[in-house]
Coordinates of C-alpha atoms and ligand atoms in Angstrom, one line a residue:
Chain C
M1 CA 94.9 210.8 93.6
N2 CA 92.1 211.3 95.9
R3 CA 94.0 212.6 98.4
R4 CA 94.5 215.6 96.1
G5 CA 90.9 215.9 94.6
R6 CA 89.9 216.6 98.0
L7 CA 92.6 219.5 98.5
V8 CA 91.7 220.8 95.5
L9 CA 88.1 220.7 97.1
G10 CA 88.8 222.2 100.5
A11 CA 90.6 225.1 99.3
L12 CA 88.1 225.6 97.1
G13 CA 85.4 225.0 99.9
A14 CA 87.4 227.4 102.4
V15 CA 87.4 230.1 99.2
V16 CA 83.2 229.6 99.1
V17 CA 83.1 229.9 102.9
G18 CA 85.0 232.6 102.4
V19 CA 82.9 234.7 100.5
L20 CA 80.2 233.6 101.9
L21 CA 81.4 235.2 105.3
W22 CA 81.7 238.7 103.9
E23 CA 79.0 238.5 101.9
G24 CA 76.3 237.4 104.6
Y25 CA 77.6 240.0 107.0
K26 CA 77.7 242.9 104.6
A27 CA 74.2 241.4 104.1
V28 CA 73.1 241.7 107.6
G29 CA 75.1 243.8 109.5
D30 CA 75.1 247.2 111.2
P31 CA 76.2 249.4 108.3
D32 CA 77.4 251.5 111.0
G33 CA 79.2 248.5 112.2
T34 CA 78.6 246.6 115.8
M35 CA 79.3 248.6 118.3
L36 CA 79.0 247.2 122.3
F37 CA 79.6 249.6 125.1
G38 CA 80.6 251.9 123.0
T39 CA 83.3 250.0 121.0
R40 CA 83.2 249.1 117.2
I41 CA 84.0 245.4 117.3
L42 CA 82.6 244.4 113.8
P43 CA 83.6 246.5 111.0
R44 CA 81.0 248.4 109.0
T45 CA 80.0 247.0 105.9
D46 CA 78.8 250.1 103.5
D47 CA 80.4 249.6 100.1
G48 CA 83.2 251.8 101.1
A49 CA 84.6 249.6 104.7
M50 CA 83.4 246.4 102.9
P51 CA 82.8 246.6 98.8
H52 CA 81.0 243.4 97.0
V53 CA 82.6 240.6 96.2
W54 CA 82.0 240.9 92.6
T55 CA 82.8 244.6 92.5
I56 CA 86.1 244.0 94.0
L57 CA 86.9 241.3 91.0
S58 CA 85.4 243.1 88.7
R59 CA 88.0 246.3 89.1
F60 CA 90.4 244.1 88.2
G61 CA 89.6 244.2 84.8
D62 CA 89.4 247.8 84.5
P63 CA 92.1 250.5 83.8
E64 CA 93.7 251.6 86.6
L65 CA 94.2 254.9 86.0
S66 CA 91.9 256.0 83.6
G67 CA 93.5 255.2 80.0
G68 CA 96.1 253.3 81.8
D69 CA 96.6 249.2 82.1
P70 CA 94.5 247.3 83.5
I71 CA 95.1 246.4 86.9
W72 CA 95.1 243.2 87.3
L73 CA 98.9 243.7 84.8
V74 CA 99.9 246.2 87.0
V75 CA 99.1 244.1 90.6
L76 CA 100.8 241.8 88.6
Q77 CA 103.8 243.8 88.0
A78 CA 104.7 244.6 90.8
C79 CA 104.0 240.9 92.5
L80 CA 106.9 240.1 90.1
F81 CA 108.4 243.0 91.1
T82 CA 108.3 242.1 95.2
L83 CA 108.7 238.7 94.1
R84 CA 112.7 239.2 93.4
S85 CA 112.7 240.3 96.7
V86 CA 110.9 237.6 98.6
A87 CA 112.7 235.3 96.3
L88 CA 116.5 236.6 97.6
G89 CA 115.4 237.6 100.8
F90 CA 114.0 233.7 101.1
V91 CA 116.9 232.3 100.1
A92 CA 120.0 234.6 101.7
G93 CA 117.8 234.2 105.0
G94 CA 117.4 230.7 104.5
L95 CA 121.7 230.3 103.7
I96 CA 122.3 232.4 107.4
G97 CA 119.2 230.5 109.2
L98 CA 121.1 226.8 107.9
L99 CA 124.3 228.1 108.8
L100 CA 123.2 229.9 112.0
A101 CA 121.6 226.3 113.0
V102 CA 124.6 224.4 112.3
L103 CA 127.3 226.9 114.1
M104 CA 124.7 226.9 117.3
Q105 CA 124.7 222.3 116.6
R106 CA 128.5 222.2 116.6
L107 CA 129.4 224.7 119.7
R108 CA 126.9 224.6 122.3
I109 CA 128.7 227.4 123.8
V110 CA 127.4 229.9 120.6
E111 CA 123.7 228.7 121.0
R112 CA 123.9 229.6 124.6
G113 CA 125.4 233.1 123.8
L114 CA 124.1 233.6 119.7
L115 CA 120.2 232.0 120.4
P116 CA 119.0 234.8 122.8
Y117 CA 120.0 237.5 119.9
V118 CA 118.9 235.6 117.3
I119 CA 115.1 235.1 119.6
L120 CA 115.9 239.5 120.5
S121 CA 116.1 239.7 116.5
Q122 CA 112.6 239.2 115.8
T123 CA 111.4 241.2 118.5
V124 CA 112.2 244.5 117.5
P125 CA 109.8 246.0 115.4
L126 CA 109.9 245.8 111.7
I127 CA 108.1 249.1 111.1
A128 CA 111.3 250.5 113.6
L129 CA 113.8 248.4 111.6
A130 CA 112.6 249.2 108.0
P131 CA 114.0 252.9 107.6
V132 CA 117.5 252.4 109.9
I133 CA 118.1 249.6 106.8
A134 CA 117.3 251.8 104.0
G135 CA 119.1 254.2 105.9
W136 CA 122.5 252.7 106.3
G137 CA 121.8 251.1 102.1
G138 CA 121.6 253.9 100.6
R139 CA 125.2 254.9 102.2
L140 CA 126.8 251.0 100.8
S141 CA 127.2 250.6 97.1
I142 CA 128.2 247.3 95.3
G143 CA 131.3 247.9 93.5
A144 CA 129.8 250.0 90.6
Y145 CA 126.5 249.4 91.0
P146 CA 124.5 251.6 93.9
W147 CA 122.3 250.2 96.6
Q148 CA 119.1 249.8 94.9
P149 CA 115.7 250.2 97.4
W150 CA 114.4 246.7 96.2
M151 CA 117.9 245.9 98.5
S152 CA 116.8 246.8 101.6
V153 CA 113.5 245.5 101.0
T154 CA 115.2 242.3 100.1
V155 CA 117.4 242.8 103.1
I156 CA 114.3 242.7 105.5
A157 CA 112.8 240.0 103.7
M158 CA 116.4 238.3 104.8
Y159 CA 116.2 238.9 108.5
L160 CA 112.4 237.7 109.2
A161 CA 112.8 234.5 107.2
F162 CA 116.4 233.4 108.1
F163 CA 115.0 233.1 111.9
P164 CA 112.4 230.4 111.9
V165 CA 115.0 228.6 109.6
A166 CA 117.9 228.7 112.7
V167 CA 115.6 228.1 115.5
G168 CA 113.7 224.6 112.8
M169 CA 117.2 223.6 111.6
L170 CA 118.6 223.6 114.9
R171 CA 115.8 221.3 116.4
G172 CA 116.3 219.7 113.4
L173 CA 120.3 218.9 113.5
Q174 CA 119.6 218.0 117.4
S175 CA 117.4 215.4 116.4
P176 CA 119.1 211.9 115.8
A177 CA 118.2 209.8 118.5
P178 CA 121.8 209.5 120.7
I179 CA 121.7 206.1 119.7
A180 CA 122.3 207.2 116.0
E181 CA 125.1 209.6 117.4
E182 CA 126.8 206.6 118.9
L183 CA 127.0 204.9 115.5
M184 CA 128.4 207.4 113.9
R185 CA 130.8 207.7 116.9
S186 CA 131.9 204.1 116.5
Y187 CA 132.4 204.1 113.0
A188 CA 134.9 206.8 114.1
A189 CA 133.2 209.4 111.5
G190 CA 134.1 213.0 112.1
W191 CA 132.1 216.1 112.7
W192 CA 131.5 216.6 109.1
Q193 CA 130.3 213.3 108.3
T194 CA 127.8 213.0 110.9
L195 CA 126.3 216.3 109.9
V196 CA 126.0 215.1 106.0
K197 CA 125.1 211.4 106.5
L198 CA 122.8 211.6 109.9
R199 CA 122.1 215.1 110.9
L200 CA 120.9 217.0 108.0
P201 CA 118.7 214.3 106.4
A202 CA 117.4 213.7 109.9
S203 CA 116.4 217.2 109.7
T204 CA 114.2 217.3 106.9
P205 CA 111.2 216.5 108.7
Y206 CA 111.8 220.0 110.4
L207 CA 113.2 221.5 107.2
F208 CA 110.3 221.9 105.3
P209 CA 107.6 223.3 108.2
A210 CA 110.5 226.4 109.2
L211 CA 110.9 226.8 105.1
R212 CA 107.1 227.2 104.4
L213 CA 107.3 229.8 107.8
A214 CA 110.6 231.3 106.3
A215 CA 108.5 232.2 103.0
A216 CA 105.3 233.2 104.5
A217 CA 107.8 235.3 106.4
A218 CA 110.0 236.9 103.4
V219 CA 106.6 237.9 102.0
V220 CA 105.6 239.3 104.7
G221 CA 108.8 241.5 105.1
A222 CA 109.5 242.5 101.7
V223 CA 105.7 243.7 101.7
V224 CA 105.9 245.5 105.3
G225 CA 109.6 246.7 104.1
E226 CA 107.7 248.0 101.2
I227 CA 105.2 250.0 103.2
S228 CA 107.7 251.3 105.4
T229 CA 110.3 252.2 102.7
G230 CA 108.2 253.5 100.3
T231 CA 109.8 251.9 97.8
R232 CA 108.7 252.1 94.3
G233 CA 107.2 249.2 92.1
G234 CA 105.9 246.6 94.2
V235 CA 103.3 245.7 95.5
G236 CA 103.6 247.0 99.2
R237 CA 104.1 250.7 97.8
L238 CA 100.6 250.1 95.9
V239 CA 98.4 248.9 98.8
I240 CA 99.2 252.4 100.2
E241 CA 98.7 254.2 97.0
Y242 CA 95.5 252.5 96.7
S243 CA 94.5 253.0 100.0
R244 CA 94.6 256.5 99.3
E245 CA 91.9 256.8 97.1
A246 CA 89.9 254.1 99.6
T247 CA 86.9 256.7 100.1
T248 CA 86.6 257.3 96.5
D249 CA 87.6 253.5 94.6
P250 CA 86.8 251.5 97.6
A251 CA 87.8 248.4 95.1
K252 CA 90.6 249.1 94.4
V253 CA 92.6 249.0 97.9
F254 CA 91.5 245.1 98.0
T255 CA 92.5 244.2 94.5
A256 CA 96.1 245.1 95.9
M257 CA 96.0 243.5 99.1
I258 CA 94.2 239.9 97.3
G259 CA 97.3 240.5 95.2
A260 CA 99.5 240.6 97.9
A261 CA 97.8 237.0 99.6
A262 CA 98.5 235.4 95.9
L263 CA 101.6 236.6 96.0
G264 CA 102.6 234.2 99.4
L265 CA 100.2 231.7 98.5
A266 CA 102.0 231.0 95.2
V267 CA 105.5 230.8 96.9
A268 CA 103.6 229.1 99.8
A269 CA 103.0 226.0 96.7
L270 CA 106.4 226.4 95.8
I271 CA 108.3 225.2 98.5
G272 CA 104.8 222.6 98.8
F273 CA 105.5 221.7 95.4
S274 CA 109.5 221.2 96.1
E275 CA 108.9 218.6 98.9
F276 CA 106.7 216.9 96.9
L277 CA 109.5 216.3 94.7
L278 CA 111.9 215.3 96.8
R279 CA 109.6 213.1 98.7
R280 CA 108.6 211.9 95.4
R281 CA 112.2 211.1 94.8
R282 CA 112.7 209.5 98.1
V283 CA 110.0 206.9 97.8
R284 CA 111.8 205.9 94.1
A285 CA 114.9 205.7 95.0
Chain I
M1 CA 147.7 188.5 121.9
T2 CA 144.3 189.7 123.6
A3 CA 141.6 191.2 121.7
V4 CA 140.1 193.6 124.7
L5 CA 141.3 194.2 127.9
L6 CA 140.2 195.6 131.4
E7 CA 142.1 196.4 134.1
G8 CA 139.8 197.3 137.0
V9 CA 137.5 199.2 135.7
S10 CA 134.1 200.9 137.6
K11 CA 132.1 203.1 136.2
V12 CA 129.8 205.9 138.1
F13 CA 127.1 208.1 136.4
N14 CA 126.7 211.6 137.7
A15 CA 129.6 211.3 140.0
G16 CA 128.9 213.3 143.2
R17 CA 125.0 214.0 142.4
A18 CA 121.9 213.3 144.1
D19 CA 121.3 210.4 140.6
E20 CA 124.9 209.3 141.9
V21 CA 125.2 205.5 140.0
T22 CA 127.6 202.9 140.3
A23 CA 127.2 200.9 137.1
L24 CA 130.6 198.8 137.0
T25 CA 133.0 198.3 139.4
A26 CA 136.1 196.5 139.7
V27 CA 136.2 194.7 136.4
D28 CA 139.1 193.1 135.2
L29 CA 138.1 191.4 132.1
T30 CA 140.0 189.5 129.3
V31 CA 139.2 189.0 125.8
E32 CA 141.6 186.4 123.6
R33 CA 141.7 186.8 119.6
G34 CA 138.7 184.6 118.0
E35 CA 136.8 184.2 121.7
F36 CA 134.2 184.6 122.0
V37 CA 132.9 186.0 125.3
T38 CA 129.3 186.4 126.6
L39 CA 127.9 188.9 128.8
I40 CA 125.1 187.6 131.4
G41 CA 123.7 189.3 134.4
P42 CA 119.8 190.9 135.8
S43 CA 118.8 193.6 133.5
G44 CA 120.7 197.1 135.1
C45 CA 123.7 195.2 136.0
G46 CA 125.8 197.0 133.5
K47 CA 125.6 194.6 130.6
S48 CA 125.8 197.7 128.1
T49 CA 127.7 200.0 130.0
L50 CA 130.7 197.3 130.0
L51 CA 130.4 197.0 126.2
R52 CA 129.8 200.4 125.9
L53 CA 133.3 201.4 127.4
V54 CA 135.0 199.0 125.3
G55 CA 134.0 200.8 122.0
D56 CA 134.7 204.0 123.8
L57 CA 130.9 205.2 124.0
T58 CA 131.7 206.3 127.7
Q59 CA 134.6 206.5 129.0
P60 CA 135.3 205.0 132.4
S61 CA 135.9 206.1 135.8
T62 CA 138.9 204.8 136.8
G63 CA 141.1 201.8 135.4
T64 CA 141.8 200.8 131.8
V65 CA 139.9 200.1 128.6
T66 CA 142.5 198.2 125.8
V67 CA 141.5 197.1 122.8
A68 CA 144.0 195.5 120.1
G69 CA 146.4 196.1 122.0
K70 CA 145.5 200.0 122.3
P71 CA 143.7 202.6 124.2
A72 CA 140.2 201.6 123.4
A73 CA 140.1 205.6 122.1
T74 CA 143.0 204.6 119.7
A75 CA 141.2 201.8 118.2
R76 CA 137.6 203.4 118.1
A77 CA 139.6 205.6 115.7
D78 CA 140.7 203.0 113.8
Q79 CA 137.5 201.3 113.2
E80 CA 138.4 198.1 115.2
Y81 CA 135.1 197.0 116.3
G82 CA 132.0 196.1 114.7
I83 CA 128.8 197.3 117.2
A84 CA 124.9 195.9 117.3
F85 CA 123.0 198.2 119.5
Q86 CA 120.2 196.8 122.3
Q87 CA 118.0 199.0 119.8
A88 CA 118.4 198.9 115.9
G89 CA 119.0 202.5 115.6
L90 CA 118.3 202.1 111.6
F91 CA 118.4 205.5 109.7
E92 CA 114.7 205.4 108.6
W93 CA 115.4 207.3 105.6
R94 CA 117.7 205.2 104.1
T95 CA 116.5 202.0 102.7
V96 CA 117.5 198.5 104.5
Q97 CA 120.8 198.1 101.8
R98 CA 121.7 201.6 102.4
N99 CA 121.7 201.2 105.9
V100 CA 123.9 198.2 105.9
E101 CA 126.0 200.2 103.3
L102 CA 126.3 203.0 106.1
P103 CA 129.9 201.7 107.4
L104 CA 131.0 200.5 104.5
E105 CA 130.5 204.4 102.8
L106 CA 132.1 205.8 105.4
R107 CA 135.3 203.7 105.0
G108 CA 135.0 205.3 101.6
T109 CA 134.8 201.5 100.2
S110 CA 134.1 201.6 96.4
K111 CA 130.5 201.2 95.5
R112 CA 129.9 198.2 93.7
E113 CA 131.8 196.7 96.6
R114 CA 129.8 198.5 99.2
R115 CA 126.9 196.7 97.2
E116 CA 127.4 193.6 96.6
R117 CA 128.8 192.8 100.7
A118 CA 125.4 194.7 101.4
R119 CA 123.9 192.1 99.5
E120 CA 125.3 188.9 100.8
M121 CA 124.8 190.7 104.7
L122 CA 121.7 191.0 104.0
D123 CA 120.6 187.5 102.4
L124 CA 122.9 186.6 105.4
V125 CA 120.1 187.5 107.7
G126 CA 117.4 186.6 105.2
L127 CA 116.6 190.0 104.2
G128 CA 118.0 189.7 100.8
D129 CA 113.8 190.7 98.9
F130 CA 113.5 193.4 101.5
A131 CA 116.8 195.3 100.4
G132 CA 114.5 198.4 98.9
H133 CA 112.7 198.9 101.9
Y134 CA 112.7 201.7 104.4
P135 CA 113.4 200.3 107.7
A136 CA 109.7 201.9 108.9
Q137 CA 108.2 198.9 106.4
L138 CA 109.9 196.2 108.8
S139 CA 108.7 194.5 111.8
G140 CA 110.9 195.2 115.1
G141 CA 113.0 191.6 115.0
M142 CA 113.8 192.4 110.6
Q143 CA 115.4 195.7 111.7
Q144 CA 117.7 194.1 114.3
R145 CA 118.5 191.8 111.9
V146 CA 119.0 194.4 109.3
A147 CA 121.7 196.2 112.0
I148 CA 123.3 192.9 112.3
A149 CA 123.6 192.9 108.8
R150 CA 125.2 196.1 109.3
A151 CA 127.4 194.9 112.3
L152 CA 129.1 192.5 110.3
A153 CA 129.3 194.5 106.8
V154 CA 132.8 195.8 107.6
H155 CA 134.3 192.0 109.1
P156 CA 135.7 193.8 112.1
P157 CA 138.5 191.9 114.0
L158 CA 135.7 192.9 117.3
L159 CA 132.6 192.7 117.4
L160 CA 130.0 193.8 120.1
M161 CA 126.9 192.7 120.2
D162 CA 123.5 193.9 123.0
E163 CA 121.3 190.9 123.3
P164 CA 121.2 191.2 119.1
F165 CA 119.1 188.1 118.9
G166 CA 116.2 189.6 121.3
A167 CA 113.6 190.1 119.0
L168 CA 113.5 187.3 117.4
D169 CA 111.4 184.0 117.0
E170 CA 113.4 181.0 117.6
M171 CA 114.0 179.9 114.1
T172 CA 115.8 182.5 112.9
R173 CA 117.2 183.2 116.3
E174 CA 119.4 179.9 116.7
R175 CA 119.6 180.0 113.1
L176 CA 121.9 183.1 113.4
Q177 CA 122.9 182.0 116.0
D178 CA 124.9 178.7 113.9
E179 CA 125.6 181.8 111.3
L180 CA 127.6 184.2 113.3
L181 CA 129.6 181.4 115.3
R182 CA 130.1 180.5 111.5
I183 CA 131.5 183.7 110.6
C184 CA 133.7 184.1 113.9
A185 CA 135.2 181.1 113.3
S186 CA 136.2 181.7 109.8
T187 CA 137.4 185.3 110.2
G188 CA 138.8 184.1 113.7
T189 CA 136.4 187.4 115.2
S190 CA 136.7 188.3 118.8
T191 CA 132.6 189.0 120.3
I192 CA 131.7 190.6 122.9
F193 CA 128.2 189.2 123.3
V194 CA 125.0 190.2 125.8
T195 CA 122.5 187.5 126.7
H196 CA 119.6 186.9 128.3
S197 CA 119.3 183.6 127.4
I198 CA 121.0 181.4 129.2
P199 CA 121.0 178.8 126.3
E200 CA 122.0 180.6 124.2
A201 CA 124.8 182.2 126.2
V202 CA 126.0 178.4 126.7
Y203 CA 126.2 177.7 122.9
L204 CA 127.1 180.3 121.8
S205 CA 130.3 181.2 124.3
D206 CA 133.7 179.7 124.7
R207 CA 133.4 181.5 128.5
V208 CA 130.2 183.1 129.7
V209 CA 130.9 186.0 132.0
V210 CA 127.8 186.6 135.2
M211 CA 127.5 189.7 136.5
S212 CA 124.7 191.6 139.0
A213 CA 123.8 194.5 139.6
R214 CA 124.1 197.3 142.0
P215 CA 126.9 197.4 142.0
G216 CA 127.4 196.3 139.1
R217 CA 130.5 194.0 138.8
I218 CA 131.4 190.4 137.4
T219 CA 130.6 187.4 140.0
E220 CA 132.2 184.6 138.3
V221 CA 133.0 183.9 134.4
V222 CA 132.0 179.8 133.7
P223 CA 134.4 178.3 130.4
I224 CA 132.0 176.5 128.0
D225 CA 134.0 173.3 126.8
L226 CA 131.3 172.0 123.7
G227 CA 133.8 171.8 120.5
P228 CA 132.4 172.8 117.5
R229 CA 128.6 173.3 117.5
T230 CA 127.1 171.0 115.6
E231 CA 123.2 170.1 115.2
A232 CA 123.2 167.7 118.4
T233 CA 125.6 170.0 120.7
R234 CA 122.1 171.5 121.5
Q235 CA 121.0 168.2 123.3
S236 CA 124.3 166.8 124.4
P237 CA 124.8 166.6 128.2
G238 CA 127.9 169.8 128.0
F239 CA 124.9 171.8 127.0
F240 CA 123.3 171.0 129.6
T241 CA 125.8 171.1 132.1
G242 CA 127.0 174.1 131.3
I243 CA 123.2 176.0 131.7
T244 CA 123.1 174.6 135.0
K245 CA 126.4 176.3 135.8
V246 CA 125.5 179.2 134.4
R247 CA 122.1 179.3 136.2
R248 CA 123.4 178.5 139.7
A249 CA 126.0 181.3 138.7
L250 CA 123.6 183.9 138.5
R251 CA 121.7 182.7 141.5
G252 CA 125.3 183.3 143.6
E253 CA 125.4 179.9 144.5
A254 CA 128.3 177.2 144.3
V255 CA 131.1 179.0 143.4
P256 CA 133.3 176.3 141.5
A257 CA 136.8 176.0 142.1
G258 CA 139.1 178.1 139.5
A259 CA 136.7 180.4 138.5
T260 CA 137.9 183.8 138.9
S261 CA 137.6 186.9 136.1
Ligands
ATP1 N1 123.9 207.4 130.6 C1 123.3 207.0 132.1 N2 123.1 208.0 133.1 C2 122.9 207.8 134.2 N3 123.1 205.9 134.0 C3 123.0 205.4 133.5 C4 123.5 205.6 132.5 N4 123.5 204.4 131.2 C5 123.3 203.2 132.2 N5 123.2 204.1 133.3 C6 122.5 203.2 134.8 O1 123.8 202.1 135.0 C7 123.4 200.9 135.4 C8 123.4 199.4 134.0 O2 122.8 200.1 133.0 P1 122.8 199.0 131.6 O3 122.5 200.1 131.0 O4 124.2 198.5 131.1 O5 122.9 198.0 132.5 P2 122.2 196.7 131.2 O6 122.6 195.6 132.0 O7 122.4 196.6 130.1 O8 121.0 195.9 131.7 P3 119.6 195.6 131.0 O9 119.5 194.4 130.4 O10 118.5 195.9 130.8 O11 120.1 196.0 129.0 C9 122.1 201.0 135.2 O12 121.1 201.0 136.5 C10 121.8 202.3 135.0 O13 121.0 203.1 135.8
MG2 MG1 121.4 196.7 128.3

């Protein structure tokens, strides 16, 4: 209880510090930004570049366009739309990552041959990749259903999410001490039994950090995917749309950005909660 | 029938490389059914390696290893032996009870029988009250006892034990020695046991195999004949004679006539 209390306090403290930094810099900083040798190293502090925190917060309550839904509702709906891509991409990416890790652990040759490509896959710039995936998707259909733009976004989220799971789980599956592997060998346990009874349970300490990274990657992938494919409905699209209004309504784009950040936090919290449940079950068992 | 037969076995690690190690050379050893054989020798003389060869956890460079009349690999596949390593090697995500159940689980033993057998073995090693604990909550000696319980749980026809009592206090050690002898005698289990303690080797064994290092080899086999062990055995003259013999052999003195491997 005490630990949880401190955790909540820490989180609140971080928010307070963030707000103080924002407002503090806004108060003391040069409205034209801080220049060093002709380069602007700190942003402008005028209301157009850095609106007050309360302006941004109150903007959530105002309608998106005059007479429309309030902006919090619009942002929330957009986040939920994006969440679908995040969740599907995360699950599919996690499964693919797990499968790759198992394959790489099973066969040294596969590890040697595959791992460089797995790493290479993450160095391809997402901005370059997104239109390609959207382009391919446009020519596909799943049975009678035509390919939807959000599916491309899901694929991009998946593409980013599989990587931490593949690498983390490979390490986890390889983590048992030689003596534990020998013990399984002495029981004449086959590959599958060794996987289920030894490697998978031994890899849980690696699983959750990997899942947290994968969740964050899925959020980034989905948002950036929406931005670069121009998919309607998601929070990524809102960021683009609102940033066009930055000069007339500077607080608006921050609402979308806070929405995207909240989406990431919500997904991370979900992972944290499932880890907590698993831990508790193990202690009770 | 012989339980274990090693013929002309040698083991070279990293053969042909700069860090080549000859762990064992020209090892011939026979363990009869129901016999208790102890390996003793200086650190690094290849005792663990010998045990691992019998368990088919590593392969000999030359020679053959036969277990229960079969090649070592077949014997392992048939689960002819149980092993307790030098380190406990418990699965930290399993409770003590479930660690002991592991080999039974892999043999497809029913849940109820597993539970009963694990209980029985934990009581035997004096850890009945710790069944629900996790390995990290136990001391090193307690973990070692769990590993012993795990090795005994399947009642294997052959037991391979690598310094299992090394981390235990003297009282527990003596009690477990007696328990081990009782189990082995009542179930006809053959045992290869590694220890650094001369009294332990003499007390437990039908034969003490004395080894020396660089290269690892068997230098002498000391037969021990103390009859059934009782309270008095540890004070008997025969016990002390045995200790003296083994100590001499370890120093490389006076090879008694007729002591061949
Ligand atoms: N996997 C390995 N690779 C290389 N060398 C090894 C390996 N295992 C053992 N050795 C070497 O073989 C020799 C015998 O090792 P072993 O573990 O069998 O000794 P031991 O008699 O059990 O020693 P201790 O009493 O300290 O446990 C040592 O010199 C060791 O360095
Ligand atoms: Mg050893």
